[in-house]
Amino acid sequence: MNNCFVETSRLLLRRLEEADFPAYAAYAVDDEMSRMMGRAFLHTETDIRQNFDWLKDKEPRCYGIVEKANEQLIGNLNIVALPAPLAALPQLQGKRGQTLSFCIRRESQRKGYAAEAIRAVIAELFDDEHFDFVQCGCYSFNTPSRMLQERLGFQFLANLCVPTPQGEAQTIEHILWNPRRTPMSDLNAYFKSVIDQDTASVVLCDLNHTIVHMNPAAIRNYAKHGGAALIGRSLLHCHNASSNSRIQEVVNWFAASPEHNIIYTYHNEKQNKDVYMVALRDADGTLIGYYEKHEFRSPETMERYAF
């Protein structure tokens, strides 16, 4: 098949064809699917035709998802350039990546088709096209899509507020790094475990002040403020204007020089600990975020080797 992009045991991903229009129209009229995709509702044949022709003729990497058993179109998947706000993120500078979006008709959901198609596309983009990462997102209310992306190994990247025909909505943007082009990613599980085993709170933030990770100690300690629900939200919402100004001042200082990596912020008398802000940098030294480091000064009371 000349227009076939990838093939799996059950699916073909190929360019859309005119013969696909009836099957496309059957699922394009689903208002809930349109809402999850952030597009206008497609109720008339004219609207559906315009949308279909755009995907078929104007989107160079839009592929129909076809069930091989009956040669029927059950969805579509797009590969496009990153949205400008994500492309501008410091951690993506100098890296090559593409954004995926996808939909599966309601009757074919919960059968593993989406995961099967996405895995095949990721393999193509990583192994044959040598991209550094694949990016994928969804609206915050699209829980099935978010859970699918997380199962496939995507990690939180950022939140965006974008306009939709139904009003402004927040997205959850994820990223998956190509392990062959980022060998240090093999150590991520070890680094995460170091953080998660720490008895002090560790809250990692990106340069937009979005909380990207909280270790179990932080989730417990900040439970009354939302605990794990704080992940994906802005740290600035947890502080007053004066503190937020100080946080931004420190981040600006981190950004001014790769030698600026840690700064003492205050001493907590009640817990007898010193608190620092620490810069987070990638392998090239580019600033990608920050976290708060707690150093307790009280002697350990635990018995030595108390198994």
Short mmCIF file of C-alpha atoms in Angstrom, two decimals:
data_model
loop_
_atom_site.label_atom_id
_atom_site.label_comp_id
_atom_site.label_asym_id
_atom_site.label_seq_id
_atom_site.Cartn_x
_atom_site.Cartn_y
_atom_site.Cartn_z
CA MET A 1 0.00 0.00 0.00
CA ASN A 2 1.79 3.15 -1.21
CA ASN A 3 0.11 5.52 1.20
CA CYS A 4 0.60 3.31 4.28
CA PHE A 5 2.63 4.94 7.05
CA VAL A 6 2.85 2.15 9.65
CA GLU A 7 1.20 -1.22 10.16
CA THR A 8 0.45 -3.20 13.32
CA SER A 9 -1.09 -6.59 13.90
CA ARG A 10 -4.60 -5.13 13.76
CA LEU A 11 -4.25 -1.69 12.17
CA LEU A 12 -3.05 0.25 9.17
CA LEU A 13 -2.19 3.92 9.45
CA ARG A 14 -2.41 5.47 6.00
CA ARG A 15 -3.35 8.67 4.25
CA LEU A 16 -7.06 9.43 4.18
CA GLU A 17 -8.87 8.55 0.96
CA GLU A 18 -12.12 9.80 -0.50
CA ALA A 19 -13.71 6.41 0.20
CA ASP A 20 -13.15 7.07 3.94
CA PHE A 21 -15.60 9.98 4.02
CA PRO A 22 -18.74 8.04 5.13
CA ALA A 23 -16.88 6.35 7.99
CA TYR A 24 -15.28 9.67 8.99
CA ALA A 25 -18.63 11.45 8.89
CA ALA A 26 -20.14 8.77 11.16
CA TYR A 27 -17.81 9.61 14.04
CA ALA A 28 -17.15 13.28 13.26
CA VAL A 29 -20.74 14.18 14.24
CA ASP A 30 -20.09 12.98 17.81
CA ASP A 31 -20.31 16.20 19.86
CA GLU A 32 -18.45 14.71 22.82
CA MET A 33 -15.55 13.70 20.58
CA SER A 34 -15.44 17.23 19.15
CA ARG A 35 -15.42 18.70 22.67
CA MET A 36 -12.55 16.43 23.71
CA MET A 37 -10.62 17.60 20.63
CA GLY A 38 -11.40 21.28 21.20
CA ARG A 39 -12.98 21.81 17.80
CA ALA A 40 -16.34 23.18 16.67
CA PHE A 41 -19.23 20.74 16.56
CA LEU A 42 -19.70 19.25 13.08
CA HIS A 43 -23.41 18.90 12.46
CA THR A 44 -23.88 19.52 8.74
CA GLU A 45 -22.44 17.57 5.83
CA THR A 46 -20.79 20.78 4.62
CA ASP A 47 -18.97 21.22 7.93
CA ILE A 48 -17.89 17.60 7.95
CA ARG A 49 -16.78 17.75 4.31
CA GLN A 50 -14.66 20.86 4.92
CA ASN A 51 -13.00 19.25 7.93
CA PHE A 52 -12.40 15.95 6.13
CA ASP A 53 -10.96 17.64 3.02
CA TRP A 54 -8.63 19.70 5.18
CA LEU A 55 -7.27 16.60 6.91
CA LYS A 56 -7.02 14.68 3.64
CA ASP A 57 -5.51 17.39 1.43
CA LYS A 58 -3.96 20.05 3.68
CA GLU A 59 -2.51 18.18 6.67
CA PRO A 60 0.62 16.47 5.30
CA ARG A 61 0.85 13.98 8.18
CA CYS A 62 -2.74 13.11 8.97
CA TYR A 63 -3.27 9.35 8.88
CA GLY A 64 -6.47 7.36 8.99
CA ILE A 65 -6.52 4.53 11.52
CA VAL A 66 -7.94 1.54 9.65
CA GLU A 67 -8.97 -1.77 11.20
CA LYS A 68 -7.39 -4.45 9.01
CA ALA A 69 -10.06 -7.08 9.69
CA ASN A 70 -12.77 -5.12 7.87
CA GLU A 71 -10.74 -2.34 6.20
CA GLN A 72 -12.85 0.26 7.99
CA LEU A 73 -11.69 3.67 9.16
CA ILE A 74 -12.06 3.89 12.95
CA GLY A 75 -10.13 7.11 13.70
CA ASN A 76 -7.34 9.39 12.67
CA LEU A 77 -3.95 10.51 13.97
CA ASN A 78 -2.04 13.72 13.22
CA ILE A 79 1.69 14.46 13.44
CA VAL A 80 2.31 18.21 13.52
CA ALA A 81 4.82 20.80 14.69
CA LEU A 82 4.87 21.71 18.38
CA PRO A 83 2.60 24.56 19.50
CA ALA A 84 4.64 27.75 19.83
CA PRO A 85 4.36 27.99 23.67
CA LEU A 86 5.84 24.49 24.01
CA ALA A 87 8.51 25.01 21.36
CA ALA A 88 9.73 27.99 23.41
CA LEU A 89 10.33 25.94 26.58
CA PRO A 90 14.03 25.99 27.57
CA GLN A 91 14.23 22.20 28.01
CA LEU A 92 13.22 21.69 24.37
CA GLN A 93 15.72 24.09 22.84
CA GLY A 94 18.02 22.34 20.39
CA LYS A 95 15.85 19.20 20.44
CA ARG A 96 13.78 17.76 17.59
CA GLY A 97 10.26 16.62 18.28
CA GLN A 98 6.72 16.37 16.94
CA THR A 99 3.26 16.62 18.46
CA LEU A 100 0.71 13.79 18.19
CA SER A 101 -3.06 14.15 18.30
CA PHE A 102 -5.53 11.34 17.76
CA CYS A 103 -9.14 10.23 17.99
CA ILE A 104 -10.90 6.86 17.89
CA ARG A 105 -14.61 6.46 17.19
CA ARG A 106 -16.66 5.65 20.27
CA GLU A 107 -17.55 2.09 19.10
CA SER A 108 -13.86 1.16 18.79
CA GLN A 109 -12.70 2.57 22.11
CA ARG A 110 -11.56 0.39 25.05
CA LYS A 111 -10.04 -2.17 22.68
CA GLY A 112 -6.44 -0.97 22.82
CA TYR A 113 -6.48 0.49 19.29
CA ALA A 114 -5.28 3.95 20.31
CA ALA A 115 -2.35 2.57 22.31
CA GLU A 116 -1.44 0.18 19.47
CA ALA A 117 -1.45 2.98 16.90
CA ILE A 118 0.50 5.43 19.07
CA ARG A 119 3.17 2.87 19.97
CA ALA A 120 3.73 2.13 16.28
CA VAL A 121 3.98 5.82 15.41
CA ILE A 122 6.39 6.49 18.28
CA ALA A 123 8.61 3.63 17.12
CA GLU A 124 8.66 5.11 13.62
CA LEU A 125 9.47 8.62 14.84
CA PHE A 126 12.18 7.43 17.23
CA ASP A 127 13.82 4.56 15.34
CA ASP A 128 13.56 5.70 11.71
CA GLU A 129 13.13 9.47 11.85
CA HIS A 130 15.41 9.96 14.89
CA PHE A 131 13.37 12.54 16.76
CA ASP A 132 14.48 13.41 20.29
CA PHE A 133 10.97 13.39 21.71
CA VAL A 134 7.27 13.01 20.97
CA GLN A 135 4.80 15.38 22.57
CA CYS A 136 1.13 14.71 23.25
CA GLY A 137 -1.53 16.52 25.23
CA CYS A 138 -5.20 16.63 26.09
CA TYR A 139 -7.72 18.88 27.75
CA SER A 140 -7.77 18.63 31.53
CA PHE A 141 -11.28 17.14 31.44
CA ASN A 142 -10.23 14.33 29.07
CA THR A 143 -9.27 11.80 31.72
CA PRO A 144 -9.14 8.71 29.42
CA SER A 145 -6.63 10.40 27.10
CA ARG A 146 -4.50 11.59 30.02
CA MET A 147 -4.42 8.12 31.55
CA LEU A 148 -3.56 6.53 28.19
CA GLN A 149 -0.63 8.90 27.68
CA GLU A 150 0.67 8.20 31.17
CA ARG A 151 0.42 4.43 30.59
CA LEU A 152 2.48 4.85 27.43
CA GLY A 153 5.24 6.53 29.45
CA PHE A 154 4.55 10.19 28.71
CA GLN A 155 5.53 12.58 31.50
CA PHE A 156 4.09 15.95 32.46
CA LEU A 157 5.57 18.87 30.50
CA ALA A 158 3.35 21.93 30.97
CA ASN A 159 -0.18 23.30 31.18
CA LEU A 160 -1.59 25.62 28.53
CA CYS A 161 -4.75 27.72 28.46
CA VAL A 162 -6.16 27.67 24.94
CA PRO A 163 -9.33 29.01 23.31
CA THR A 164 -11.90 26.51 22.07
CA PRO A 165 -15.31 27.04 20.45
CA GLN A 166 -16.80 26.20 23.86
CA GLY A 167 -14.61 28.71 25.73
CA GLU A 168 -11.07 28.81 27.14
CA ALA A 169 -9.83 25.48 28.52
CA GLN A 170 -6.68 24.18 30.17
CA THR A 171 -4.59 21.44 28.59
CA ILE A 172 -2.20 18.95 30.15
CA GLU A 173 0.84 18.60 27.91
CA HIS A 174 3.05 15.50 28.09
CA ILE A 175 6.40 14.49 26.61
CA LEU A 176 8.13 11.19 25.84
CA TRP A 177 11.90 11.26 25.29
CA ASN A 178 13.65 8.98 22.83
CA PRO A 179 15.83 6.75 25.06
CA ARG A 180 18.28 6.13 22.22
CA ARG A 181 18.99 9.84 21.92
CA THR A 182 18.86 10.64 25.63
CA PRO A 183 20.91 7.87 27.28
CA MET A 184 20.71 9.54 30.69
CA SER A 185 16.99 8.80 30.68
CA ASP A 186 17.86 5.24 31.71
CA LEU A 187 18.80 6.70 35.09
CA ASN A 188 15.52 8.55 35.57
CA ALA A 189 14.04 5.78 37.70
CA TYR A 190 17.05 5.94 40.01
CA PHE A 191 16.96 9.72 40.28
CA LYS A 192 13.21 9.66 40.97
CA SER A 193 13.71 7.05 43.67
CA VAL A 194 16.37 9.20 45.37
CA ILE A 195 13.91 12.09 45.48
CA ASP A 196 10.95 9.98 46.53
CA GLN A 197 12.84 8.30 49.39
CA ASP A 198 13.90 11.66 50.85
CA THR A 199 12.19 12.35 54.17
CA ALA A 200 12.20 16.08 53.43
CA SER A 201 9.66 17.65 51.10
CA VAL A 202 10.82 17.94 47.49
CA VAL A 203 8.71 19.98 45.07
CA LEU A 204 10.10 20.33 41.54
CA CYS A 205 8.97 23.29 39.40
CA ASP A 206 9.57 24.27 35.79
CA LEU A 207 10.40 27.80 34.66
CA ASN A 208 6.71 28.64 34.41
CA HIS A 209 6.51 27.83 38.16
CA THR A 210 4.33 24.80 37.40
CA ILE A 211 4.72 22.01 39.95
CA VAL A 212 5.91 19.00 37.91
CA HIS A 213 6.67 16.55 40.74
CA MET A 214 6.13 16.17 44.48
CA ASN A 215 7.76 13.38 46.46
CA PRO A 216 5.64 11.44 49.01
CA ALA A 217 6.94 13.56 51.89
CA ALA A 218 5.78 16.74 50.14
CA ILE A 219 2.40 15.22 49.31
CA ARG A 220 1.90 14.39 53.01
CA ASN A 221 3.22 17.71 54.31
CA TYR A 222 1.09 19.79 51.95
CA ALA A 223 -2.01 17.60 52.19
CA LYS A 224 -4.15 20.41 53.61
CA HIS A 225 -3.30 22.54 50.59
CA GLY A 226 -4.24 19.81 48.10
CA GLY A 227 -1.40 17.27 48.26
CA ALA A 228 -0.89 15.46 44.96
CA ALA A 229 -3.60 17.60 43.35
CA LEU A 230 -1.08 20.48 43.36
CA ILE A 231 0.92 18.75 40.62
CA GLY A 232 0.32 20.59 37.37
CA ARG A 233 -0.65 23.80 39.15
CA SER A 234 1.34 26.98 39.65
CA LEU A 235 3.52 27.25 42.76
CA LEU A 236 2.76 30.97 42.74
CA HIS A 237 -0.81 30.24 43.80
CA CYS A 238 0.58 28.88 47.09
CA HIS A 239 2.37 32.12 48.08
CA ASN A 240 1.67 35.79 48.56
CA ALA A 241 2.78 38.50 46.15
CA SER A 242 5.92 39.32 48.14
CA SER A 243 7.09 35.70 48.18
CA ASN A 244 6.29 35.27 44.49
CA SER A 245 8.42 38.31 43.70
CA ARG A 246 11.31 36.78 45.65
CA ILE A 247 10.91 33.43 43.85
CA GLN A 248 11.05 35.10 40.45
CA GLU A 249 14.06 37.16 41.56
CA VAL A 250 15.94 33.96 42.44
CA VAL A 251 14.96 32.27 39.15
CA ASN A 252 16.24 35.32 37.26
CA TRP A 253 19.52 35.01 39.19
CA PHE A 254 19.77 31.31 38.29
CA ALA A 255 19.21 32.20 34.62
CA ALA A 256 21.91 34.89 34.66
CA SER A 257 24.79 32.41 34.99
CA PRO A 258 25.32 28.63 35.01
CA GLU A 259 27.41 29.25 38.15
CA HIS A 260 24.31 30.47 40.04
CA ASN A 261 22.83 27.24 41.38
CA ILE A 262 21.92 27.51 45.07
CA ILE A 263 20.82 30.31 47.38
CA TYR A 264 19.97 30.32 51.09
CA THR A 265 16.44 31.61 51.73
CA TYR A 266 15.60 31.21 55.44
CA HIS A 267 16.00 29.24 58.68
CA ASN A 268 13.02 27.42 60.19
CA GLU A 269 13.46 27.65 63.96
CA LYS A 270 10.65 25.25 64.82
CA GLN A 271 12.11 22.42 62.71
CA ASN A 272 15.73 23.61 63.05
CA LYS A 273 16.42 23.51 59.36
CA ASP A 274 17.93 25.77 56.73
CA VAL A 275 16.08 26.17 53.44
CA TYR A 276 17.59 26.82 50.02
CA MET A 277 16.40 27.26 46.45
CA VAL A 278 18.34 25.10 44.00
CA ALA A 279 18.57 25.42 40.22
CA LEU A 280 17.74 22.45 38.00
CA ARG A 281 19.69 22.24 34.75
CA ASP A 282 19.85 19.85 31.80
CA ALA A 283 22.98 18.12 30.52
CA ASP A 284 24.00 21.28 28.64
CA GLY A 285 23.67 23.47 31.72
CA THR A 286 20.46 25.11 30.50
CA LEU A 287 18.17 26.15 33.34
CA ILE A 288 15.00 24.02 33.25
CA GLY A 289 13.50 24.59 36.71
CA TYR A 290 14.15 24.75 40.44
CA TYR A 291 13.30 23.21 43.79
CA GLU A 292 13.44 23.98 47.51
CA LYS A 293 16.05 22.08 49.52
CA HIS A 294 15.64 21.44 53.27
CA GLU A 295 18.72 20.80 55.43
CA PHE A 296 17.85 19.69 58.96
CA ARG A 297 20.37 20.66 61.66
CA SER A 298 19.11 18.57 64.59
CA PRO A 299 21.16 15.40 65.32
CA GLU A 300 19.60 12.11 64.23
CA THR A 301 17.74 10.32 67.07
CA MET A 302 17.31 6.99 65.27
CA GLU A 303 19.43 4.09 66.50
CA ARG A 304 22.27 3.18 64.19
CA TYR A 305 21.41 0.28 61.86
CA ALA A 306 18.02 -0.12 63.49
CA PHE A 307 16.77 -2.87 61.18
#
